[in-house]
Coordinates of C-alpha atoms in Angstrom, one line a residue:
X1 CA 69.6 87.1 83.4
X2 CA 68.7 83.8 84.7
X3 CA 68.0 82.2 81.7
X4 CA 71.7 83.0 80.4
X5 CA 73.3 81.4 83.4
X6 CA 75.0 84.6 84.6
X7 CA 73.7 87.9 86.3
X8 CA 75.8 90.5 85.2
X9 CA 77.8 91.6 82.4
X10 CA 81.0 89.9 82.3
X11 CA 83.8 91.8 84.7
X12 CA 87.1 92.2 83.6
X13 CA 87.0 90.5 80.1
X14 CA 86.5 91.0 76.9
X15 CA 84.8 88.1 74.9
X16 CA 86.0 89.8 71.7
X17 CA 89.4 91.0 72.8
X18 CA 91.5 87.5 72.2
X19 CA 95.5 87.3 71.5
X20 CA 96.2 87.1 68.1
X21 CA 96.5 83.6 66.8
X22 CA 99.3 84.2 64.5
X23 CA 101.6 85.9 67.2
X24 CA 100.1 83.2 69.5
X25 CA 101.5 80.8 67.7
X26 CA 105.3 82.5 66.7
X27 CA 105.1 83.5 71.1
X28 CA 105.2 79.6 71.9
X29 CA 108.0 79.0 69.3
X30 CA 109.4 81.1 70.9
X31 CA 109.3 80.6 74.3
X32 CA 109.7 77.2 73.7
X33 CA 112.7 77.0 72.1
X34 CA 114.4 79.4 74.3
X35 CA 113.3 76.7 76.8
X36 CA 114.6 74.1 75.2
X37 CA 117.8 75.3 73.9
X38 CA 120.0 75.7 77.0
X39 CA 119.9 72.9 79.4
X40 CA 120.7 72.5 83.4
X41 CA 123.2 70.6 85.0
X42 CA 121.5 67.1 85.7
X43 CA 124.3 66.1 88.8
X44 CA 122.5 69.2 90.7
X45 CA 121.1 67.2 93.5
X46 CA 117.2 68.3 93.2
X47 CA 117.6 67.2 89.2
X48 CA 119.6 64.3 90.5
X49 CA 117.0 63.0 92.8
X50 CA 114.0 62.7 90.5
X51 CA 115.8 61.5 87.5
X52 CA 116.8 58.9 89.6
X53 CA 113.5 57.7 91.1
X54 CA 112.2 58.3 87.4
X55 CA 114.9 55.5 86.4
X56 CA 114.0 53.1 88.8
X57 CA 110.3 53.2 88.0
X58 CA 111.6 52.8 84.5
X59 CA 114.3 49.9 84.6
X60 CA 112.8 47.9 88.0
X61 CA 109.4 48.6 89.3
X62 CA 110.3 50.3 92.1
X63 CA 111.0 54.2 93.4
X64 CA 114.1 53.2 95.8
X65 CA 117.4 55.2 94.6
X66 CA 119.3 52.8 96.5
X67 CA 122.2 52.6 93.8
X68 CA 122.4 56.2 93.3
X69 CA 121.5 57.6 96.8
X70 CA 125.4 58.8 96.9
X71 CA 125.4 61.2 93.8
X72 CA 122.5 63.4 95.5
X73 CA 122.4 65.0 99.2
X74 CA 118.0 65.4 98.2
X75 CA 116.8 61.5 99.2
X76 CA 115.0 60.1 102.1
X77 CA 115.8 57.4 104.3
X78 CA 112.6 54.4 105.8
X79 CA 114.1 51.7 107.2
X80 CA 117.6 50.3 109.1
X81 CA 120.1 47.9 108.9
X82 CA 118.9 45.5 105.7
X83 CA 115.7 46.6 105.5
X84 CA 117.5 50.7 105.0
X85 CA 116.4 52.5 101.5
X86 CA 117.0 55.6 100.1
X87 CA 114.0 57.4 98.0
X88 CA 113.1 60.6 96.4
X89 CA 112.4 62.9 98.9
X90 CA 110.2 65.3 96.5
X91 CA 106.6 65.3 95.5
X92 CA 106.6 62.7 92.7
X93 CA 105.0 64.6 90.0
X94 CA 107.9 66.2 88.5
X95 CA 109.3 62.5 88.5
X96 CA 106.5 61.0 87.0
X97 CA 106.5 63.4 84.3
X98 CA 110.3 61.8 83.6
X99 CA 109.5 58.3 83.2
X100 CA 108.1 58.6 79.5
X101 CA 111.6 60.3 78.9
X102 CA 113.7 57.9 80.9
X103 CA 111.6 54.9 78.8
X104 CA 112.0 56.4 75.5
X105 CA 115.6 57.2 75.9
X106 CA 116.3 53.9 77.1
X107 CA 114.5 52.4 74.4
X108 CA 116.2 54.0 71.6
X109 CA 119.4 53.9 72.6
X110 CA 119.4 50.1 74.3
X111 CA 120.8 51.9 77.3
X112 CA 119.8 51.5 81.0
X113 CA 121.6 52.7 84.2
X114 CA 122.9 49.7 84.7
X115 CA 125.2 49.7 82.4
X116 CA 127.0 52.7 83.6
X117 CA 129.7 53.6 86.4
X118 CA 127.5 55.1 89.1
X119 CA 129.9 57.7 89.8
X120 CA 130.0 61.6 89.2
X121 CA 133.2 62.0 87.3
X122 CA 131.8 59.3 84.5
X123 CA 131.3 61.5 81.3
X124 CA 129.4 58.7 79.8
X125 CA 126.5 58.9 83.2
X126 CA 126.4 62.4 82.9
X127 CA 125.5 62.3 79.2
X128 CA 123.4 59.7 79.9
X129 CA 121.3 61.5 82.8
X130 CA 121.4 64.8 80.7
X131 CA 120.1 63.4 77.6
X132 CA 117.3 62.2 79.8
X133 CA 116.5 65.7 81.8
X134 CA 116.8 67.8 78.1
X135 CA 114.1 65.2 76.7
X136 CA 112.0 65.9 79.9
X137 CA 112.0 69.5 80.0
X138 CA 111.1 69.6 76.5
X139 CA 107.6 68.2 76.9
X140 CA 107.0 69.2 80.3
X141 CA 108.0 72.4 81.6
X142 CA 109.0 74.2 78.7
X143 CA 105.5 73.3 76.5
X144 CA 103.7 74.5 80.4
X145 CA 105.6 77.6 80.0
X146 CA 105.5 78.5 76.5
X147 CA 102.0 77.7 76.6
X148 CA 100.8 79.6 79.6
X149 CA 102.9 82.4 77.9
X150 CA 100.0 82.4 75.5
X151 CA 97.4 82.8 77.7
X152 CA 98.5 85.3 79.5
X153 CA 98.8 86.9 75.8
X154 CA 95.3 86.3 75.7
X155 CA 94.6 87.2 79.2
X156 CA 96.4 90.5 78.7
X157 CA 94.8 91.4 75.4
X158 CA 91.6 90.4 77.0
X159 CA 92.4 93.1 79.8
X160 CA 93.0 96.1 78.0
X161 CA 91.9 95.1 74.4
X162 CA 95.5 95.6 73.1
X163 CA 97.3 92.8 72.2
X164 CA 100.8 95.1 72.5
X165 CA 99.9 94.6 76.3
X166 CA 99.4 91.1 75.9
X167 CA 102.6 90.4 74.2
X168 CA 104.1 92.6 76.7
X169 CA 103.0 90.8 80.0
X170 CA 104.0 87.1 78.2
X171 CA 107.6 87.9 77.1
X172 CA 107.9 89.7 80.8
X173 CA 106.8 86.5 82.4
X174 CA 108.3 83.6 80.0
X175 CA 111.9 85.4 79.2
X176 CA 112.0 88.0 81.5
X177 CA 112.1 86.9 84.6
X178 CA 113.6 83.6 86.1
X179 CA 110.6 81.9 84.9
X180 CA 113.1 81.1 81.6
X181 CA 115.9 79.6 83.7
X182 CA 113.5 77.5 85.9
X183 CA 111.8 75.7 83.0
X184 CA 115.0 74.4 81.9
X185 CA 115.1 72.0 85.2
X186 CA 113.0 69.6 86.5
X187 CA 112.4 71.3 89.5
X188 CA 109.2 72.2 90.0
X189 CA 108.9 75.8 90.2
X190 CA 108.2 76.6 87.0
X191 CA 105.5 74.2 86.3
X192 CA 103.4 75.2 89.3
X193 CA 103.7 78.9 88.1
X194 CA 102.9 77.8 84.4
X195 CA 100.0 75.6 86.2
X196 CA 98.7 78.2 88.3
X197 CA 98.5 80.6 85.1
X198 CA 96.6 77.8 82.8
X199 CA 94.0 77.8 85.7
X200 CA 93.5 81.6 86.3
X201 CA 93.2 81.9 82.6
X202 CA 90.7 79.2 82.2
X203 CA 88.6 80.1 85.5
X204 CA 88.9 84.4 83.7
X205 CA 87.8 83.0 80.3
X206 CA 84.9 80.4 81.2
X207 CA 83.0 82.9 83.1
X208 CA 83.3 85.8 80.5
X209 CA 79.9 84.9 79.2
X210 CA 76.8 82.5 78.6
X211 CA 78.2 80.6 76.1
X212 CA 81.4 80.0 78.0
X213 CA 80.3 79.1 80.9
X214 CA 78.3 76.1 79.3
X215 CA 81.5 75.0 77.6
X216 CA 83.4 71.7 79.5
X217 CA 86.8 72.7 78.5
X218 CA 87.0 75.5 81.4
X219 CA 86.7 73.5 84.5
X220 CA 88.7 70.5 82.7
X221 CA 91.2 72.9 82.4
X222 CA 91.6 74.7 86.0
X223 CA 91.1 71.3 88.0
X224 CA 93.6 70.0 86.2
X225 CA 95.8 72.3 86.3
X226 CA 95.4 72.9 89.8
X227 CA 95.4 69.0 90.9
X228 CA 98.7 68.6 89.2
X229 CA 100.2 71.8 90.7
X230 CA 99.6 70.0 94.1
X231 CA 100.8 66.5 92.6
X232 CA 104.4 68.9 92.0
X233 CA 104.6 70.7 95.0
X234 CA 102.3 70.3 97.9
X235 CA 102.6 73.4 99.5
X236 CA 100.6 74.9 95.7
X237 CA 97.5 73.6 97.5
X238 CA 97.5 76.8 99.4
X239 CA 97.3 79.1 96.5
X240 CA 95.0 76.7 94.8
X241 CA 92.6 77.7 97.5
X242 CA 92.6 80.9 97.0
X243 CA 92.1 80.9 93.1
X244 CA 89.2 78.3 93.8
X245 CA 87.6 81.0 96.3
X246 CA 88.0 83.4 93.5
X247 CA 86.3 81.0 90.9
X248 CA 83.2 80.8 93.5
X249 CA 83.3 84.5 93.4
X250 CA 83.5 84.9 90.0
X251 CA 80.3 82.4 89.2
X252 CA 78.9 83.9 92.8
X253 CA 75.7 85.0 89.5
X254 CA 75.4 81.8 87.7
X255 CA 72.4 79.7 88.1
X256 CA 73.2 77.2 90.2
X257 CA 72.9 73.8 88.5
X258 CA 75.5 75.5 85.8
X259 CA 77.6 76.3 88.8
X260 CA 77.2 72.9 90.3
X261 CA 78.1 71.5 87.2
X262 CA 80.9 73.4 87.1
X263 CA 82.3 72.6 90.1
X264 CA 81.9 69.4 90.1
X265 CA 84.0 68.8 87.1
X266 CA 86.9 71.0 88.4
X267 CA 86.3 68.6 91.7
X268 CA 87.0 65.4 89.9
X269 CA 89.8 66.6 87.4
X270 CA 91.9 68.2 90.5
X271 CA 90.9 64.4 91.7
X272 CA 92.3 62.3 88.6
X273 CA 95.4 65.1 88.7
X274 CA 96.5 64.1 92.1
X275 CA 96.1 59.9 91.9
X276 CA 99.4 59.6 90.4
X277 CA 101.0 60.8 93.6
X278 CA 98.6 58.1 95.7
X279 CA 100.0 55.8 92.9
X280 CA 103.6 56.6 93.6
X281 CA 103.5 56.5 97.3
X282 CA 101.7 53.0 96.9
X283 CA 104.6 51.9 95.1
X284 CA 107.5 53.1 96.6
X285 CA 106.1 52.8 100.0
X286 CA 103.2 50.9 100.1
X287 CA 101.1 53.0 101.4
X288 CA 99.1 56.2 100.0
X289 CA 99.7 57.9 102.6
X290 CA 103.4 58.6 103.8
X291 CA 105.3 61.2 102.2
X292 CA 108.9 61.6 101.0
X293 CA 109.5 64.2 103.4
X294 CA 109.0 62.3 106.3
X295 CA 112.3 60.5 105.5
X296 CA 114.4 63.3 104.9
X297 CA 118.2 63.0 105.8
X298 CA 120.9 65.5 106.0
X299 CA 118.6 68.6 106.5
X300 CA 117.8 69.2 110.3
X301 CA 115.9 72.5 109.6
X302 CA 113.1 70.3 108.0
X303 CA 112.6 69.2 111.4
X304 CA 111.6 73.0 112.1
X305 CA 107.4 73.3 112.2
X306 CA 105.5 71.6 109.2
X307 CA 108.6 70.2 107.6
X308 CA 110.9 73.2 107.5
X309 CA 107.9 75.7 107.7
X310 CA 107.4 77.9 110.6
X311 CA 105.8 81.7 110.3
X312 CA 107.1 84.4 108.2
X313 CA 109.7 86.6 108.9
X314 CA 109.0 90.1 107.2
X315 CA 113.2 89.9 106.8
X316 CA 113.2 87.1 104.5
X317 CA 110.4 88.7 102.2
X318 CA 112.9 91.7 102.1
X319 CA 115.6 89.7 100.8
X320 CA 112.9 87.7 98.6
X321 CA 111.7 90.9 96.8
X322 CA 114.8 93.2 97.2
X323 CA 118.0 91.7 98.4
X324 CA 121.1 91.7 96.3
X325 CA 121.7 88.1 96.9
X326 CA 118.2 86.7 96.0
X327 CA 116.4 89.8 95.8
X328 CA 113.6 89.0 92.6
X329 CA 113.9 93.1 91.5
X330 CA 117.6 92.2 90.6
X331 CA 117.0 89.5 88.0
X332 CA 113.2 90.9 87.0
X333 CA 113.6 94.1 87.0
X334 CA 110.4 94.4 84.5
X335 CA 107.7 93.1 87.0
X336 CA 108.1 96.1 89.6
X337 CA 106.0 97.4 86.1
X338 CA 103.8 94.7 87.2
X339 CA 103.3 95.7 90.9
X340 CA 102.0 99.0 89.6
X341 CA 99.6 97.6 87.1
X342 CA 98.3 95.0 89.9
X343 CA 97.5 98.8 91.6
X344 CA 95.3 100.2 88.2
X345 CA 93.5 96.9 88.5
X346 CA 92.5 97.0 92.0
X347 CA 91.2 100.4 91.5
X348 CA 89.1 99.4 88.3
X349 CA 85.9 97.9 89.0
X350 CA 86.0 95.3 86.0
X351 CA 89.5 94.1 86.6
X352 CA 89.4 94.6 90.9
X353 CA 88.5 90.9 91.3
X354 CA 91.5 89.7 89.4
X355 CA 93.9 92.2 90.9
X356 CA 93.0 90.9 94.4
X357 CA 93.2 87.7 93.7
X358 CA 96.5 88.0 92.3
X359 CA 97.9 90.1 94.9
X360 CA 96.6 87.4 97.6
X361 CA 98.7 84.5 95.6
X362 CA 101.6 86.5 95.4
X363 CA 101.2 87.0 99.6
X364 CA 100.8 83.4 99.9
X365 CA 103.2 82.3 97.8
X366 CA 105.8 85.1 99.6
X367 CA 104.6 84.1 102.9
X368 CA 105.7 80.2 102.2
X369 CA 108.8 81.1 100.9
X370 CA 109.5 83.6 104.3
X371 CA 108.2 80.7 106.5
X372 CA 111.1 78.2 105.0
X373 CA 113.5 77.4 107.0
X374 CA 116.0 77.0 103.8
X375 CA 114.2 79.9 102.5
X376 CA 117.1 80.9 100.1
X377 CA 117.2 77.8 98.1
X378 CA 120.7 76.4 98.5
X379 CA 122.3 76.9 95.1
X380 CA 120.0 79.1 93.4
X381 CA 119.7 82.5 91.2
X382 CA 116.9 84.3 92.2
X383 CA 114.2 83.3 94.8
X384 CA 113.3 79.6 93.1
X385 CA 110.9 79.2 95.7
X386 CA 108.7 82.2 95.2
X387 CA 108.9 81.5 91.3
X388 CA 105.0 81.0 91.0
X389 CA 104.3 84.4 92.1
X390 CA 105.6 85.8 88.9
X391 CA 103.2 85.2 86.7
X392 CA 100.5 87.1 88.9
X393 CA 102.8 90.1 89.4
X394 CA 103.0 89.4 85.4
X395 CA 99.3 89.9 84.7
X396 CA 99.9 93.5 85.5
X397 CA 102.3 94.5 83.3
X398 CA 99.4 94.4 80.7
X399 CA 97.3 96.9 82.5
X400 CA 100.8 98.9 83.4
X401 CA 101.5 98.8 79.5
X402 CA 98.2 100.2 78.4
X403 CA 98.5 103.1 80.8
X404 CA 101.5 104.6 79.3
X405 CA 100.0 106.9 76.4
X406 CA 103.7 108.8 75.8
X407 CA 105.3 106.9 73.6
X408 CA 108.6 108.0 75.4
X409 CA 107.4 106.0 78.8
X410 CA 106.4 103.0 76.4
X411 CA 109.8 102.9 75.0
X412 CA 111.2 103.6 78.4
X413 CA 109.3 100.3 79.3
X414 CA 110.4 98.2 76.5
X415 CA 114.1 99.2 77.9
X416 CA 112.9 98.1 81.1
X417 CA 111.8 94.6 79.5
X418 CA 115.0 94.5 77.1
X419 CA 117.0 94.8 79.9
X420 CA 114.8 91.9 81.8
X421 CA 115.6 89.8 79.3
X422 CA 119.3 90.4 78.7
X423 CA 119.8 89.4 82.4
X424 CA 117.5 86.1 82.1
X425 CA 119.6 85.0 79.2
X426 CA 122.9 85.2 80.7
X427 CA 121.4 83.5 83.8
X428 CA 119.9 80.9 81.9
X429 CA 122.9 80.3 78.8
X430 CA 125.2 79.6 82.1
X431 CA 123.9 78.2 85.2
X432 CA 120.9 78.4 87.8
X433 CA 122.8 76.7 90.4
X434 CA 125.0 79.4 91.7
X435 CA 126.7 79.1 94.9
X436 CA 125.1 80.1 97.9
X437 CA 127.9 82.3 99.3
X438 CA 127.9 84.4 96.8
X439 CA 127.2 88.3 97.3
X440 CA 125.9 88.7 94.1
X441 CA 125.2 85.5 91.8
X442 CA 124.3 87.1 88.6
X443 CA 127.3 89.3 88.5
X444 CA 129.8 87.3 89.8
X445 CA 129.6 84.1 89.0
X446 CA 126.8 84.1 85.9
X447 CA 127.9 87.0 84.0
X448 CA 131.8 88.0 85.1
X449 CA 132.8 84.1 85.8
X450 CA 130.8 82.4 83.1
X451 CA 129.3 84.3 80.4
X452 CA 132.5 86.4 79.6
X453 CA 134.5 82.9 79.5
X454 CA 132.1 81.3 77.3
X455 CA 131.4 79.0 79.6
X456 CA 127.8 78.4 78.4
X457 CA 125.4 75.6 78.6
X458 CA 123.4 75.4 75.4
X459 CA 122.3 71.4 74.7
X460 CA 123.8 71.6 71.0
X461 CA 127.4 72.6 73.2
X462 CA 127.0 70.1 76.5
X463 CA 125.4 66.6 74.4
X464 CA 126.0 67.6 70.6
X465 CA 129.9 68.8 70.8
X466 CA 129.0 72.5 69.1
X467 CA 131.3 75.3 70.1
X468 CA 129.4 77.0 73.1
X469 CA 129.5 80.6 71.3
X470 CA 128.8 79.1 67.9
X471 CA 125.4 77.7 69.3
X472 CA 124.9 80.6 71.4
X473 CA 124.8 82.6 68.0
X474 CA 122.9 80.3 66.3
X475 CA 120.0 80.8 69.1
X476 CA 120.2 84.2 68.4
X477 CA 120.1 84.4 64.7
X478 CA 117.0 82.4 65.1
X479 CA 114.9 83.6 68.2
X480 CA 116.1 87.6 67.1
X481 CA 114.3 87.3 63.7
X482 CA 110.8 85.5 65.0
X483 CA 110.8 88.0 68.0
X484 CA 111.1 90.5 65.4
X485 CA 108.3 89.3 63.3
X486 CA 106.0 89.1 66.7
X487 CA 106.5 92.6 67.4
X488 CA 105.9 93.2 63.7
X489 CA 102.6 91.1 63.9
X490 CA 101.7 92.9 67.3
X491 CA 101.6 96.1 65.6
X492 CA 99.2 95.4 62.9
X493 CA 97.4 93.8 65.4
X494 CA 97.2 96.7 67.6
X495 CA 96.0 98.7 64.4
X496 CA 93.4 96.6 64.0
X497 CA 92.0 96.7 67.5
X498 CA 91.9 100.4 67.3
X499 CA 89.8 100.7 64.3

C-alpha cells in the first residue's frame, strides 16, 4: 500500500457515498435564507462593539471606538488622562469580516457615522448600524453555516450511505439548534462551530483514499478553517488541537512525504488565517502582540485566572447541558439523538476515530465554557458559549438516524427534530438576547412575551417597514415549500442508494 500513499482501507468513509448535489444545493438555500431573513438587535453591546471597530477601520484608519465607547459596556481601555482610548475588546476577526460591509454600505449610501447622533434612541443610527450587521451576516456567518450544513450532509451520507441521515444531521445542526439564532449576529459562536465543521469534514474527506489525499484542496481547507476559528475566538485554538491530533491519526498510514506535504500546507494556511489578527493589533495598538482583553473595563471576573478562566466546575456543565435557564436540551432537544449516535460510533470500528474525536471537542469546548467565570453569557438563549460543540454532537444524529429500522421510531425522530426546529424559530424570529434573570428565556420572554405579540424581528419588518407577521408568513410560504421538495429529493435519493 505504499505506492498509494495510505495503508489501509479507508475508516469511516465512503468514497462513493456523497450528499446529493441537488438537495445540496436546495439545503444551503435553505439554511441560508433562514439565516438571513431575521436579523439581531445591533445596539446589543457584543454586536455594538465590533461594528464599531469595523467603522473606524472603515471611515479613519484606526480601531479606537472612542466616539462610540458609551453605546456598548464590551470595549477596552490603554491609556489615561489624554492619551485614554477605548477599543474593541474582542478577537478582531468577526470585525474584520465587517469592514467590506461597513465600506460597501457606506459607499452606496454616501453615509458615514459621522453624520449621525451617536446616541441610542436615534432611529436613524440604529438603522444605520443594522443595515450594516444584516449585510455582514449575510456573507459571513450565515454562507459559514449554510455551507457547513452541506457538509455535514455529505459527512452524514458518507457515514451511513443514506443521504436521509445526512439531511437529518444538517437540518438538526443548522435549524435545529441555536446554531440558527447565533448566525444571525456577529458574535462569533457560530462561525467557529461552522469553522470547526468545514475542517473535520475536509480532514474526513481528504484521507478517504489515494486520490484524495493527493488533492491540495483538503489541507487548504482545514488550515484555513482552523486559522480563522482562532483569528474569531482564541480560546478555538484548544479544539483545533485536538482535531489536528486527529488528522495525524488519521494519515498515521500515509507515506510520509504525502503526509509532510500535507501538513505543511495546513501549517501555512492556519498561518495566512491568523495574520489578519497580527494586522489588527498592529494597527490599533501598535504592536502584534497585546490583546483586547488585556484592557477590559467593567468586568472584574475577567481578572479571575487566564482572563476569566479558571477550572471547571462540574455544576456549570449541569446547567450547560441540562438547566432550565441555559440548559442546551431545552432549546435542542434533537441532539440528545446525537449523544446516542456519538455512542454507535465509538463502538464501530470504521466510524470509532471520528466518534472520539468528536466527543473530546465537545469536552473541551464544555470544559471552557464551565471554566468561565461569566459562563452564562449575560443576555443569552441557550449556552452561546458552548455553541461549537453542536455540530459534533450533530455528526451523530446521522448514525442515530440510520439505526432506527421501525419506521414508527424514525417518525418519532422526525417529531423530535420538528419540534427542534419549532423552538429555534421562535427563538430566532424574536430575540437571542434574553435577559439574564430570567427562569426560563424561551418561554417567557421569547415565546409568551414576544412571539404571541408579534413582536418579531424579521429584516423585511425592522429596515424594510413590512408588517412583522406579514413577513413572518412570507418566510414560511417560501422555506415550507423548498424544505418540502428536499425531503422529496431525499427520498428518491435514498431509493437510489439502496439499489
Amino acid at each position: 500500500m505504499a505506492d498509494s500513499g495510505i495503508a489501509a482501507r479507508p475508516r469511516g468513509v465512503s468514497a462513493d457515498a456523497r450528499g446529493p448535489h441537488g438537495v445540496a444545493l436546495m439545503l444551503f438555500v435553505l439554511v441560508w435564507l433562514s439565516c438571513v431573513w431575521f436579523g439581531s438587535y445591533a445596539f446589543n453591546p457584543n454586536n455594538a462593539t465590533r461594528l464599531f471597530a469595523a467603522i473606524s477601520l472603515v471611515e479613519r484608519g484606526d480601531a479606537k471606538i472612542d466616539r462610540y465607547q458609551s453605546l456598548t459596556i464590551d470595549k477596552a481601555q490603554f491609556g489615561t488622562g489624554a492619551m485614554r482610548h477605548y477599543y474593541m475588546d474582542k478577537a478582531p476577526g468577526m470585525t474584520l469580516i465587517a469592514v467590506p460591509a461597513v465600506w460597501a454600505a457606506n459607499a452606496a449610501t454616501g453615509k458615514q457615522s459621522l453624520d449621525e447622533v451617536i446616541d441610542i434612541a436615534n432611529p436613524r443610527l440604529r438603522t444605520f448600524l443594522g443595515v450594516r450587521l444584516s449585510l455582514a451576516v449575510a456573507y459571513s456567518s450565515a454562507v459559514l453555516t449554510a455551507f457547513a450544513a452541506v457538509l455535514l450532509l455529505d459527512l452524514g451520507t458518507g457515514l451511513t450511505g443514506s443521504p436521509a441521515a445526512g439531511v437529518f444531521a444538517a437540518l438538526g445542526y443548522a435549524l435545529g439548534s441555536v446554531v440558527w439564532g447565533w448566525s444571525t449576529t456577529l458574535f462569533g459562536h457560530a462561525p467557529v462551530a461552522a469553522l470547526f465543521l468545514i475542517a473535520t469534514w475536509a480532514i474526513w474527506r481528504g484521507t478517504a483514499g489515494a486520490r484524495e489525499l493527493r488533492r491540495w484542496r483538503y489541507p487548504v481547507m482545514a488550515g484555513l478553517a482552523l486559522g480563522f476559528a482562532v483569528a474569531i475566538e482564541f480560546q478555538a485554538a484548544l479544539a483545533g488541537v485536538a482535531i489536528g491530533v486527529w488528522a495525524s491519526w488519521r494519515t498515521r498510514g500515509v507515506t510520509r512525504p504525502i503526509r509532510l506535504r500535507m501538513y505543511a500546507v495546513a501549517g501555512v494556511m492556519a498561518g495566512v488565517a491568523v495574520l489578519p489578527v497580527l494586522a489588527y493589533d498592529q494597527v490599533a495598538f501598535g504592536t502584534p502582540f497585546v490583546l483586547g482583553y488585556q484592557g477590559v473595563v467593567g468586568f472584574k471576573g475577567m481578572n479571575e485566572g487566564l482572563f476569566g478562566l479558571t477550572y471547571p466546575k462540574p455544576f456549570v456543565v449541569w446547567e450547560i447541558l441540562f438547566g432550565l435557564r441555559r440548559g442546551l436540551l431545552w432549546v435542542a432537544p434533537v441532539l440528545v439523538l446525537g449523544a446516542v449516535g456519538l455512542g454507535l460510533m465509538v463502538r464501530d470500528r470504521t466510524t470509532r476515530d471520528l466518534g472520539c474525536l468528536a466527543i473530546a471537542v465537545i469536552a473541551i469546548v464544555l470544559s471552557i465554557n464551565a471554566s468561565y467565570y461569566y459562563w452564562d453569557g449575560g443576555a443569552s438563549v441557550g449556552p452561546r458559549h458552548s455553541v461549537p460543540a453542536i455540530p459534533f454532537l450533530a455528526i451523530g444524529l446521522a448514525p442515530s438516524w440510520a439505526a432506527l429500522r421501525r419506521q414508527a421510531l424514525r417518525w418519532a425522530a422526525v417529531a423530535l427534530l420538528g419540534v427542534s426546529i419549532v423552538i429555534n424559530l421562535i427563538i430566532t424570529s424574536t430575540d437571542m438576547f434574553a435577559s439574564e434573570a430570567l427562569a426560563s428565556p424561551v418561554w417567557t420572554s421569547n415565546f409568551e412575551a414576544m412571539f404571541l405579540r408579534g413582536t418579531l424581528a424579521t429584516v423585511l419588518n425592522r429596515y424594510g417597514g413590512w408588517g412583522a407577521w406579514f413577513s413572518f408568513a412570507l418566510y414560511l410560504d417560501i422555506v415550507l415549500p423548498l424544505l418540502a421538495l428536499i425531503v422529496w429529493q431525499t427520498r428518491r435519493a435514498e431509493r437510489i442508494a439502496l439499489e
